[in-house]
Short mmCIF file of C-alpha atoms and ligand atoms in Angstrom, two decimals:
data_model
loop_
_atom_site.label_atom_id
_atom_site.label_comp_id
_atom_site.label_asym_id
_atom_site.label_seq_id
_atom_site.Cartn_x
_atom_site.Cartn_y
_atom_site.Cartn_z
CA UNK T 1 -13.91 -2.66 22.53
CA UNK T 2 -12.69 -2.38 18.61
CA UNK T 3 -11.26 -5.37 17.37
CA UNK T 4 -8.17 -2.64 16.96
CA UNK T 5 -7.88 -2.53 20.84
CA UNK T 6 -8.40 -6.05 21.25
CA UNK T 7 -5.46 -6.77 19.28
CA UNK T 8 -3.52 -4.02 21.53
CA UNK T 9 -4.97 -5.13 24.88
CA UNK T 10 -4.41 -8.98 24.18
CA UNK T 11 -0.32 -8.16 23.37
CA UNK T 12 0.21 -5.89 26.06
CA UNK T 13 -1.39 -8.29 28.56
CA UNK T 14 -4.60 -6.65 29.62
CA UNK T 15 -8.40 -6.61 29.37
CA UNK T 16 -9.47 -3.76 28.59
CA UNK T 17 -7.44 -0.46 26.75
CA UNK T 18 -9.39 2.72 25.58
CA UNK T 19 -8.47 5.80 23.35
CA UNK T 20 -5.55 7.76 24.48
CA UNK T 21 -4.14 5.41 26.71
CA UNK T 22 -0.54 4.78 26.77
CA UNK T 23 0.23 0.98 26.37
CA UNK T 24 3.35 -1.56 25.65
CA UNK T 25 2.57 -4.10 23.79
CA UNK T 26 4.45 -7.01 21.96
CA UNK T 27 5.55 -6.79 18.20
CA UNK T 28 4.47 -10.26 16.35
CA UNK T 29 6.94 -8.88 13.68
CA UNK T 30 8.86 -6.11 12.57
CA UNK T 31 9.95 -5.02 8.95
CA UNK T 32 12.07 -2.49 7.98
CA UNK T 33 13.30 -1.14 4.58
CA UNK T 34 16.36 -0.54 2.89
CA UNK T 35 15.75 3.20 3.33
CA UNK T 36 16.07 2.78 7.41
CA UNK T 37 19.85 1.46 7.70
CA UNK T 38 19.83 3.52 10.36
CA UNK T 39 17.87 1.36 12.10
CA UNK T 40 20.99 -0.48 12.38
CA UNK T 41 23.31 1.91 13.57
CA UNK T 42 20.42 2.99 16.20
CA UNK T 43 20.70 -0.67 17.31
CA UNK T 44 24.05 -0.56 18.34
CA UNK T 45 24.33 2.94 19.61
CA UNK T 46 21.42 1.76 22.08
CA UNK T 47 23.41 -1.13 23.43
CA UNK T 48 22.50 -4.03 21.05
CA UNK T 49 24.18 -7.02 20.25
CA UNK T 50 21.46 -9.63 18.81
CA UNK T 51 18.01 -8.83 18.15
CA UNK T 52 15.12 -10.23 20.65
CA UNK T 53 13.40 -13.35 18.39
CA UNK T 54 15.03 -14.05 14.79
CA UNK T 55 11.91 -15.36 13.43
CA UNK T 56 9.98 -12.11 13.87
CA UNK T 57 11.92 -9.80 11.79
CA UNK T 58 13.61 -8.62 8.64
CA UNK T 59 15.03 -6.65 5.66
CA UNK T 60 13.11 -5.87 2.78
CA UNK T 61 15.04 -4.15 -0.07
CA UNK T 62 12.50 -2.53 -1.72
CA UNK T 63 13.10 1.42 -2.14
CA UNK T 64 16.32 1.01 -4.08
CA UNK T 65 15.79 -2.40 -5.57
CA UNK T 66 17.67 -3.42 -7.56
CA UNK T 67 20.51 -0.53 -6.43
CA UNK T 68 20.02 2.05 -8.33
CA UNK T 69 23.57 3.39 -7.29
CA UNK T 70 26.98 3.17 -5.23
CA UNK T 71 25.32 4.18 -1.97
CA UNK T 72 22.13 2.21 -2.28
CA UNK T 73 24.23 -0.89 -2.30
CA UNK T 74 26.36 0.06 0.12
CA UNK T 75 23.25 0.30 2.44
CA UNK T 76 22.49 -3.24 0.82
CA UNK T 77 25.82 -4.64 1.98
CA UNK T 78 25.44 -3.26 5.49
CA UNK T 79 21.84 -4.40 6.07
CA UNK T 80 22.97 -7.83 4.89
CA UNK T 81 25.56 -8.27 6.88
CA UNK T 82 23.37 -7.41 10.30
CA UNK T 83 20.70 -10.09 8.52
CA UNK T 84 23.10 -12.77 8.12
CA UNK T 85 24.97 -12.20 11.82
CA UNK T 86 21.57 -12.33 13.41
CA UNK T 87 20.65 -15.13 11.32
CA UNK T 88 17.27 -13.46 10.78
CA UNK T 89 15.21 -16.16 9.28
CA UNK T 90 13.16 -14.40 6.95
CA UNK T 91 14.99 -11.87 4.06
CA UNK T 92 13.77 -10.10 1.06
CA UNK T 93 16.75 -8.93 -1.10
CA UNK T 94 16.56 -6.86 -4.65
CA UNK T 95 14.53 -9.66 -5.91
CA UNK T 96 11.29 -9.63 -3.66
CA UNK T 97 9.06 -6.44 -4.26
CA UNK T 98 7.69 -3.76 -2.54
CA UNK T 99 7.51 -4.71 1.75
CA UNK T 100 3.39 -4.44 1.88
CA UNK T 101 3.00 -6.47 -0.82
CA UNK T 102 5.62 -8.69 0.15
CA UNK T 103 4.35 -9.50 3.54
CA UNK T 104 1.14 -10.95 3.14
CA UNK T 105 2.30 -12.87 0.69
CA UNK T 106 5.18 -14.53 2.98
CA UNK T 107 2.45 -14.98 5.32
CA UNK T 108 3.87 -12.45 7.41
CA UNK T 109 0.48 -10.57 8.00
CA UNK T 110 -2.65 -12.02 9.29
CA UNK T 111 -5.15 -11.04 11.22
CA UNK T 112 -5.06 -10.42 15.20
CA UNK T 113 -1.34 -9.27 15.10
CA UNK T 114 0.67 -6.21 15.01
CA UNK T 115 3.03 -5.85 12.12
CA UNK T 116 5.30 -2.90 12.80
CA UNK T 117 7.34 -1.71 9.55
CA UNK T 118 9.45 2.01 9.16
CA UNK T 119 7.25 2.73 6.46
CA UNK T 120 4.06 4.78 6.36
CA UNK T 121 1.88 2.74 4.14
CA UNK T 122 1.97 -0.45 7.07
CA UNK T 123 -1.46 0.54 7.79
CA UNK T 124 -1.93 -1.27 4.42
CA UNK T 125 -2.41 -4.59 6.83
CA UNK T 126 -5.38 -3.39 7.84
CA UNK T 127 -6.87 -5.06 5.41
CA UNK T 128 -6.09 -8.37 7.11
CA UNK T 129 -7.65 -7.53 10.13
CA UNK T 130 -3.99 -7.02 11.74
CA UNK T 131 -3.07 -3.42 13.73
CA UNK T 132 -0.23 -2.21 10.99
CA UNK T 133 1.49 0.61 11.62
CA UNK T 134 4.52 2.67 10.66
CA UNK T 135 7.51 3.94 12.81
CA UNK T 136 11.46 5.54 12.63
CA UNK T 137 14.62 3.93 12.77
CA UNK T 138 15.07 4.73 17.13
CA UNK T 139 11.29 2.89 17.63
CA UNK T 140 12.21 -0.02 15.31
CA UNK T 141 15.81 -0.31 17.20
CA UNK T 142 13.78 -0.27 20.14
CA UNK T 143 11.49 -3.12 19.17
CA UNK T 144 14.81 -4.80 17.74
CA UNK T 145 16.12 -5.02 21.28
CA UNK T 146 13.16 -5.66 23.41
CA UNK T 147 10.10 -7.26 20.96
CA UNK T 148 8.05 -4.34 22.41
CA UNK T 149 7.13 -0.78 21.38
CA UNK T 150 4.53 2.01 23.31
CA UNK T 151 1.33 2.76 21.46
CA UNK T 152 -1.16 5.49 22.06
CA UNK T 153 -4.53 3.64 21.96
CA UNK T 154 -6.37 5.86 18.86
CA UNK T 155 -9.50 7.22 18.59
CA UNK T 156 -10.93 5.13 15.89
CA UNK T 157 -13.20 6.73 12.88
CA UNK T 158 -15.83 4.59 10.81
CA UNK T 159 -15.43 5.24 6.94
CA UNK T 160 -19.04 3.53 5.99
CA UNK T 161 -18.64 1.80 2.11
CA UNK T 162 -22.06 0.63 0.51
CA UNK T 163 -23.36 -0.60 -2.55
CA UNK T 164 -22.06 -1.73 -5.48
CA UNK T 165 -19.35 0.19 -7.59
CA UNK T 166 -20.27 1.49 -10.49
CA UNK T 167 -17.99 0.15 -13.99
CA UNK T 168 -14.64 2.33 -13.85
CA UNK T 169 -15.08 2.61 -10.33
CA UNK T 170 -12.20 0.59 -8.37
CA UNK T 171 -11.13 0.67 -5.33
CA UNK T 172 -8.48 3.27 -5.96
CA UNK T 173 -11.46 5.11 -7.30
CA UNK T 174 -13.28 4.92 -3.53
CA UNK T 175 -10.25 5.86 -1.82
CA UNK T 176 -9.57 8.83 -3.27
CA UNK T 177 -13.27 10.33 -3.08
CA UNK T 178 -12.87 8.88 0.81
CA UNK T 179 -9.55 11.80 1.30
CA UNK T 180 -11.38 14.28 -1.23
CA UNK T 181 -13.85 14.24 1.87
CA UNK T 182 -11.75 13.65 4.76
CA UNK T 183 -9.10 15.40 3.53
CA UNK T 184 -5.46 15.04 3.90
CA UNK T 185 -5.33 15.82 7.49
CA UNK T 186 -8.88 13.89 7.97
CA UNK T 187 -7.45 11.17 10.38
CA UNK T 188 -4.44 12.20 12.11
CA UNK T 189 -3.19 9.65 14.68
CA UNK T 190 -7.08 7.89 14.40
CA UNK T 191 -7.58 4.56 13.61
CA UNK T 192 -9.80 4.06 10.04
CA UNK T 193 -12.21 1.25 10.15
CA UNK T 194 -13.86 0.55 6.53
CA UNK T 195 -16.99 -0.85 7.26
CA UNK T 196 -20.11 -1.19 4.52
CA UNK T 197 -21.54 -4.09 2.36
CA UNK T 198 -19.21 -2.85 -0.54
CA UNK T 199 -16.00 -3.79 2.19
CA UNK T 200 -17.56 -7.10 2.81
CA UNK T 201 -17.48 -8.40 -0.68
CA UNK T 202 -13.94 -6.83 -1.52
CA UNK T 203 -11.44 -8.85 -2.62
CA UNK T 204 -7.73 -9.07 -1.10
CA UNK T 205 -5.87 -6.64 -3.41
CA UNK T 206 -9.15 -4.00 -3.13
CA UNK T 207 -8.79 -4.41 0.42
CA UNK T 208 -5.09 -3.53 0.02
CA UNK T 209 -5.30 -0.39 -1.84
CA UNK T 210 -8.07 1.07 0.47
CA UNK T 211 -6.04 0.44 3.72
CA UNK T 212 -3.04 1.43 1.71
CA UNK T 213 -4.12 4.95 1.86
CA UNK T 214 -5.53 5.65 5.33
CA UNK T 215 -2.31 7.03 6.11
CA UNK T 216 -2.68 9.34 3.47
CA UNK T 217 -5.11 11.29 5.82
CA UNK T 218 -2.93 10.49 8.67
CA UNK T 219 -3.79 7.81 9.79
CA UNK T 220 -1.89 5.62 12.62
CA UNK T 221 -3.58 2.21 11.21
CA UNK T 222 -6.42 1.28 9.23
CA UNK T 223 -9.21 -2.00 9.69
CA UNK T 224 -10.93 -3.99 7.95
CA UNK T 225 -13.03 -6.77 9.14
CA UNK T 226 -11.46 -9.98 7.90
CA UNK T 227 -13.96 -11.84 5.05
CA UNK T 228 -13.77 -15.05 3.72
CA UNK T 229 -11.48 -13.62 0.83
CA UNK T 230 -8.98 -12.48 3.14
CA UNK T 231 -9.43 -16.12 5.33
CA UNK T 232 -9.00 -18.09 2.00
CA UNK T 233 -5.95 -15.88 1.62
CA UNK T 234 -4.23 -16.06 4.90
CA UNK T 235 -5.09 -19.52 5.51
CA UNK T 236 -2.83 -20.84 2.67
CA UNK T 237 -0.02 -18.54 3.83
CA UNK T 238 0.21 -18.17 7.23
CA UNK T 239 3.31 -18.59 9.11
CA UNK T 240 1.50 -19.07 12.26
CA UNK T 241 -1.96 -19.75 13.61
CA UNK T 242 -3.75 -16.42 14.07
CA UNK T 243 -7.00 -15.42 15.68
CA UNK T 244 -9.40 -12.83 14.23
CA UNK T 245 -10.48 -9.86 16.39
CA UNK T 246 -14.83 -8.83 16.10
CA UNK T 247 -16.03 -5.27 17.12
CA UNK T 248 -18.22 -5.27 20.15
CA UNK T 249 -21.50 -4.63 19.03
CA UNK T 250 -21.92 -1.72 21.48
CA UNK T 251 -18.58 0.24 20.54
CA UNK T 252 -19.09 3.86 19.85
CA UNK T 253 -17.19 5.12 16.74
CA UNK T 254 -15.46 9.04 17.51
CA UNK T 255 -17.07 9.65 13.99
CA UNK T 256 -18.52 8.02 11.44
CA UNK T 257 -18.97 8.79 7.53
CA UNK T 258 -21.01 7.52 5.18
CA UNK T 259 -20.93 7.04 1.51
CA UNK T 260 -22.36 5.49 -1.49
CA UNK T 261 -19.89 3.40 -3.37
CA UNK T 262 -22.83 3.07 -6.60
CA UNK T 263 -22.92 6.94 -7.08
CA UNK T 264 -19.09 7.08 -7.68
CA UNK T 265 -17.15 7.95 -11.12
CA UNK T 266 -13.78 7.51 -12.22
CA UNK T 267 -11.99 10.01 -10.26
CA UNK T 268 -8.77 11.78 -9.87
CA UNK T 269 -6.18 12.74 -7.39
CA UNK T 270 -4.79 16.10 -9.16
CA UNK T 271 -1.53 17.95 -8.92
CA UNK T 272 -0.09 18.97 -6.38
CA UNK T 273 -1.83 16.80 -3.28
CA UNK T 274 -3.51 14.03 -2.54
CA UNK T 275 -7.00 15.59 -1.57
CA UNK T 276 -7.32 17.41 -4.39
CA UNK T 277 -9.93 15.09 -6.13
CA UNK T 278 -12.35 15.40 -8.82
CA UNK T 279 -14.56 13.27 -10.98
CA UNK T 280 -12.33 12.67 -14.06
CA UNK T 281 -14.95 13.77 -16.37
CA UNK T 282 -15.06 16.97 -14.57
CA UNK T 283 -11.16 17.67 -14.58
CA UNK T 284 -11.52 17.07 -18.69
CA UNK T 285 -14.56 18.89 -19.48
CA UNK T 286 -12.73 22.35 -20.17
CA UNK T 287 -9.59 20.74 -22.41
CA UNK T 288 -7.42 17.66 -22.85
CA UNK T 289 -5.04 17.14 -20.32
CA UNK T 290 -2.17 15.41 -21.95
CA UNK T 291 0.00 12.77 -20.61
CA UNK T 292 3.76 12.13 -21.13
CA UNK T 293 3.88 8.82 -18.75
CA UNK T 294 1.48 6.54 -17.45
CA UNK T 295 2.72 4.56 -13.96
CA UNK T 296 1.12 1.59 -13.22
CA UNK T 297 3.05 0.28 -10.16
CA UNK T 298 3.33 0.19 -5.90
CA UNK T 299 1.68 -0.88 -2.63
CA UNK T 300 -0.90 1.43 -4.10
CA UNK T 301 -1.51 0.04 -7.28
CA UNK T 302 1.07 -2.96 -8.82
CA UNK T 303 -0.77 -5.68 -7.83
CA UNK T 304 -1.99 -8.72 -10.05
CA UNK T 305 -5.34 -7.33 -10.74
CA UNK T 306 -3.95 -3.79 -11.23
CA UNK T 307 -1.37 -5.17 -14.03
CA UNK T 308 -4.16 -7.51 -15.77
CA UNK T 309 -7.07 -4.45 -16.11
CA UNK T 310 -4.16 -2.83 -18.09
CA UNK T 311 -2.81 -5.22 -20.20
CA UNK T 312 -6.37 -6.12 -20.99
CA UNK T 313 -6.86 -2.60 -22.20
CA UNK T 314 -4.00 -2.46 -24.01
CA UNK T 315 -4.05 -5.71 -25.50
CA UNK T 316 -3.67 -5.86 -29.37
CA UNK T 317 -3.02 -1.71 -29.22
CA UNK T 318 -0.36 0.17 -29.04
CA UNK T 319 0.50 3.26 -27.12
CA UNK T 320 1.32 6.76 -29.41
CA UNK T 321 4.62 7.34 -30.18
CA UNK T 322 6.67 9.70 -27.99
CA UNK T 323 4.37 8.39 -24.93
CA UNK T 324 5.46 5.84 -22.32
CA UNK T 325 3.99 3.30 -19.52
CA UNK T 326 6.17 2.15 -16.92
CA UNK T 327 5.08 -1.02 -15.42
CA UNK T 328 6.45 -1.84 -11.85
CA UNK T 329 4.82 -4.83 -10.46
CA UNK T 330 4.20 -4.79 -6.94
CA UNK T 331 6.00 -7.78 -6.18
CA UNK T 332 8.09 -10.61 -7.93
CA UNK T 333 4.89 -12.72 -7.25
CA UNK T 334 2.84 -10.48 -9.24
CA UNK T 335 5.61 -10.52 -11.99
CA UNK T 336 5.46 -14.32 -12.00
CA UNK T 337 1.73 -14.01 -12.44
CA UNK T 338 1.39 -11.96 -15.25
CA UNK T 339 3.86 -13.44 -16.92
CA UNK T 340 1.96 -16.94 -16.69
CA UNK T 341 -0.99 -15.03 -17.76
CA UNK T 342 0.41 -13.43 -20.65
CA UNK T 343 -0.13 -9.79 -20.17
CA UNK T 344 3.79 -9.01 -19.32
CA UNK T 345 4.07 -10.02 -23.11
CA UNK T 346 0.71 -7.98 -24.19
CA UNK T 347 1.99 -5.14 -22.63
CA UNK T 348 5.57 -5.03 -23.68
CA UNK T 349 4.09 -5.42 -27.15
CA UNK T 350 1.69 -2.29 -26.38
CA UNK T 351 5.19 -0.54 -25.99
CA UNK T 352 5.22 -0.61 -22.00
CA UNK T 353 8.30 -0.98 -20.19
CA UNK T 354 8.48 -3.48 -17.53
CA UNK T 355 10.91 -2.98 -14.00
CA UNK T 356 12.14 -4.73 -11.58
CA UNK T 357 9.11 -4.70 -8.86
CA UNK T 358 9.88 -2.48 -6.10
CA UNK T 359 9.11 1.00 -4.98
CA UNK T 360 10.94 2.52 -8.28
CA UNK T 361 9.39 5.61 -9.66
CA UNK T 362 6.49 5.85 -6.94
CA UNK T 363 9.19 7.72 -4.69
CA UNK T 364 11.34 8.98 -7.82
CA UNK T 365 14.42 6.82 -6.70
CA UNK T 366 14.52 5.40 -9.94
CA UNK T 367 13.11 3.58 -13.21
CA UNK T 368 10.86 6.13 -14.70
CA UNK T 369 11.63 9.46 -12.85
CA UNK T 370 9.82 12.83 -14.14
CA UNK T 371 11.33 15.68 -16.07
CA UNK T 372 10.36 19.23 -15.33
CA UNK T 373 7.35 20.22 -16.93
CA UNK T 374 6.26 16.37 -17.49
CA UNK T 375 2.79 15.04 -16.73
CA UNK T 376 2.29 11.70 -15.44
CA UNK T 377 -1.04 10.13 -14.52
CA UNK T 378 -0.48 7.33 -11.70
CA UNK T 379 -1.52 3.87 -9.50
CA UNK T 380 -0.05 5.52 -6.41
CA UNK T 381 -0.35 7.17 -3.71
CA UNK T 382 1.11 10.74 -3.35
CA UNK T 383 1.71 13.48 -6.18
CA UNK T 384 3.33 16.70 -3.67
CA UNK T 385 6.10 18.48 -5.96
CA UNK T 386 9.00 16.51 -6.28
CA UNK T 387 7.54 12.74 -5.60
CA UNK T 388 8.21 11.31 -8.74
CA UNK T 389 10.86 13.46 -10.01
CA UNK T 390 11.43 17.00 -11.03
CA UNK T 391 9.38 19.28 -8.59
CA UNK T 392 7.73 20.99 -11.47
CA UNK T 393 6.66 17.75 -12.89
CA UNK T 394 2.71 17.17 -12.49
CA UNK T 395 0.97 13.79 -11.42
CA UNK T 396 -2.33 12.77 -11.61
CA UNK T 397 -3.19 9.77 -9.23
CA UNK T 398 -6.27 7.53 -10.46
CA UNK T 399 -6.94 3.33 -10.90
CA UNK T 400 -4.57 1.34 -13.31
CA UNK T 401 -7.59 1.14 -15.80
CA UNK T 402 -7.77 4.82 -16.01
CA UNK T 403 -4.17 5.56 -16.18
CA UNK T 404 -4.26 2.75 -19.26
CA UNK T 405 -7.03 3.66 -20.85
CA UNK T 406 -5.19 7.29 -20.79
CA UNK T 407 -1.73 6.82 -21.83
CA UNK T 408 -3.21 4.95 -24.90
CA UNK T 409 -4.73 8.05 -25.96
CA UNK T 410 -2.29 10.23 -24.88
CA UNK T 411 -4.19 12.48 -22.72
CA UNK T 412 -6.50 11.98 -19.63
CA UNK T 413 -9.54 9.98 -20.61
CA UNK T 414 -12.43 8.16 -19.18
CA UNK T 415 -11.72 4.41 -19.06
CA UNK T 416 -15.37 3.08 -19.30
CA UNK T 417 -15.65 2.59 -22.94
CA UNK T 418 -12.05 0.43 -23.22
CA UNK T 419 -14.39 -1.49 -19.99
CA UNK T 420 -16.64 -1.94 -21.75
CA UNK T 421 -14.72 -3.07 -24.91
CA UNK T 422 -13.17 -5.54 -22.51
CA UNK T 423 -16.65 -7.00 -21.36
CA UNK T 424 -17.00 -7.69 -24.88
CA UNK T 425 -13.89 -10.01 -25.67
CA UNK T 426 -13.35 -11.22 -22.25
C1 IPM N 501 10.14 5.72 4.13
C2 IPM N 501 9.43 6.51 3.14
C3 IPM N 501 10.26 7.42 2.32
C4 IPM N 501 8.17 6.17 2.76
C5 IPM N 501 7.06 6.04 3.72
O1 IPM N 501 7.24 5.97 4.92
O2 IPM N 501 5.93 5.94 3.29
C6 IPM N 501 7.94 5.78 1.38
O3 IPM N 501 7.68 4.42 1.27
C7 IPM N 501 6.86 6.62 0.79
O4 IPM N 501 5.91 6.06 0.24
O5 IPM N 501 6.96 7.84 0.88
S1 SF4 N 502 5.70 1.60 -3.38
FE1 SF4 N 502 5.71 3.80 -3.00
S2 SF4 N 502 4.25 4.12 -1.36
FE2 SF4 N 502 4.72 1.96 -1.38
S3 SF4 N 502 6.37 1.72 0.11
FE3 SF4 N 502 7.31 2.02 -1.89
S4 SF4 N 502 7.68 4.22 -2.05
FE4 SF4 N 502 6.23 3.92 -0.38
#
């Protein structure tokens, strides 16, 4: 078996489960967002009174954090109220960050479990070796009243990453020649498994961003074999003990693909959909592209290391005038990070702004939406008409390095040379 079906054989209390097969398994914990209140309403309409286990679920507000309006915190109030008569243990108001980042660092993902949120990105958990996975408001009510939800066991694909990345190439950078292959429909319902000597030496947040966007081909949930990166990680943070799943040595992949991490460039996500990628030098070879915003921000692409490549970029500089960067750290973690560090200050004198972390622009709720006709170049993860903003704005999704390196000139640009300016101070 896959580690994957491991973790869904050993919660719905059996040896052995194989692609296709329908199984109910146990929920180690369940998550859901402040855009999912009806999760609560589906709750009671099905019967509930008080949810199955208080410890092993809660509200993050994330989407419309702080409330952007009347209605937001309205849906606030209600979600609250449920939260504090269930005396949920665990809750993440306007001041916590986006729910994937959020989670992990709670504790609230490690490896062997399944983490069930009603958001698409949950496969982000992949990366600590935990089945994550993304489902409506009726499933989550369900899971609210019984613990349990059905699965269809998926067909799981390899995604093979070796060698060594190139400078300018992060892992935003692999990801998005990974869907410019697979496409957008590449994975529907399967399960991604990242394998390759460049996944074994990743680091957390890499790890993160990757997973992040297996559902960006359609994928149910994405894995990662844990590494001692993730195990220094979860270790610390941990609610519980956990136990890490291993591949059989014998399992047969539906597919695999293969590709060379060390032959990769700095690459781009272009207007209007997420598989429409090209080598950034390629996409700027017949005339500037230029930039209104820059985005650094989301499960995607807020995270520590996201915000420091940036502000090490923009250090000392300033962006041109009549051009803007919109910040969003991933979580209030990450905030508290980079303020320690110093870059919050580096970047604010660089002319960014800074927001509240949360989902913000990514999902144009709020906090640096797009006018028609604007161009903004991105850390995150979809750029269909409308995302961000005005549908005839135009979005560009690439690393944090290259969206800083860009909005500093004012026009999509290649971010090795500020790298390499960076090698040089550092
Ligand atoms: C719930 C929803 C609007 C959503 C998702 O499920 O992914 C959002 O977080 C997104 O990124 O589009
Ligand atoms: S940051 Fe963006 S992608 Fe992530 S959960 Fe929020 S809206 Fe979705």
């Amino acid at each position: 078996m896959h580690a994957l079906e491991k973790i869904l054989a050993k919660n719905s209390g059996k040896d052995h489960v194989s692609a296709g097969e329908i199984v109910t398994a146990d929920i180690d914990f369940a998550e859901i967002n402040d855009l999912y209140l009806q999760t609560v309403y589906s709750f009671y309409e099905m019967g509930g009174k008080k949810v199955w286990d208080n410890t092993k679920c809660t509200f993050v507000f994330d989407h419309y954090a702080p409330a952007p309006d009347e209605k937001a915190a309205q849906n606030h109030k209600e979600m609250r109220e449920f939260a504090k008569k269930n005396n949920l243990k665990y809750h993440f108001d306007t001041n916590a960050g986006v729910c994937h980042q959020v989670m992990p660092e709670a504790g609230l993902a490690y490896p062997g479990m399944i983490l069930v949120a009603t958001d698409s990105h949950t496969t982000t958990h992949g990366a600590f070796g935990a089945f994550g996975t993304g489902v409506g408001a009726t499933d989550m009510a369900t899971i609210l009243l019984t613990g349990k939800l059905w699965f269809r066991v998926p067909e799981i694909i390899e995604v093979r990453l070796d060698g060594e990345a190139p400078e300018g190439v992060f892992p935003k950078d692999v990801i998005l020649n990974v869907l410019g292959k697979l496409k957008a429909d590449g994975a529907v319902y399967k399960a991604i498994d990242f394998t390759g000597s460049y996944v074994d030496q990743l680091g957390v947040a890499g790890r993160m961003t990757i997973c992040n966007m297996a559902v960006e081909m359609g994928a149910k949930t994405a894995y990662m074999q844990p590494n001692q990166a993730v195990l220094d990680y979860v270790s610390k943070r941990a609610v519980k003990p956990f136990e890490v799943q291993y591949t059989d040595d014998d399992f047969e992949y539906q597919e695999s693909h293969q590709f060379d991490v060390s032959k990769m460039q700095p690459t781009l996500s272009c207007p209007n959909s997420v598989d429409n990628v090209h080598a950034l030098t390629d996409v700027v070879k017949d005339g500037d592209v230029e930039l209104d915003q820059g985005y650094i921000g989301s499960c995607t692409g807020g995270r520590f290391e996201d915000i420091e490549v940036a502000a090490k970029i923009l250090k000392g500089k300033r962006i041109p005038k009549f051009k803007r960067l919109d910040i969003v750290p991933a979580s209030a973690e990450v905030m508290r990070r980079c303020i320690e560090k110093g870059y919050i200050k580096d970047l604010i004198l660089a002319g960014a702004t800074i927001a509240a972390p949360g989902c913000a622009a990514c999902l144009g709720i709020h906090e640096g939406i797009l006018a028609s006709g604007e161009v903004c170049m991105s850390s995150t993860n979809r750029n269909f008409p409308g995302r961000m903003g005005s549908v005839d704005a135009k979005i560009y999704l690439a690393s944090p390095a290259a969206v800083a390196s860009s909005i500093l000139n004012g026009k999509i640009t290649d971010p090795r040379p500020y790298l390499d300016e960076i090698k040089v101070t550092d």
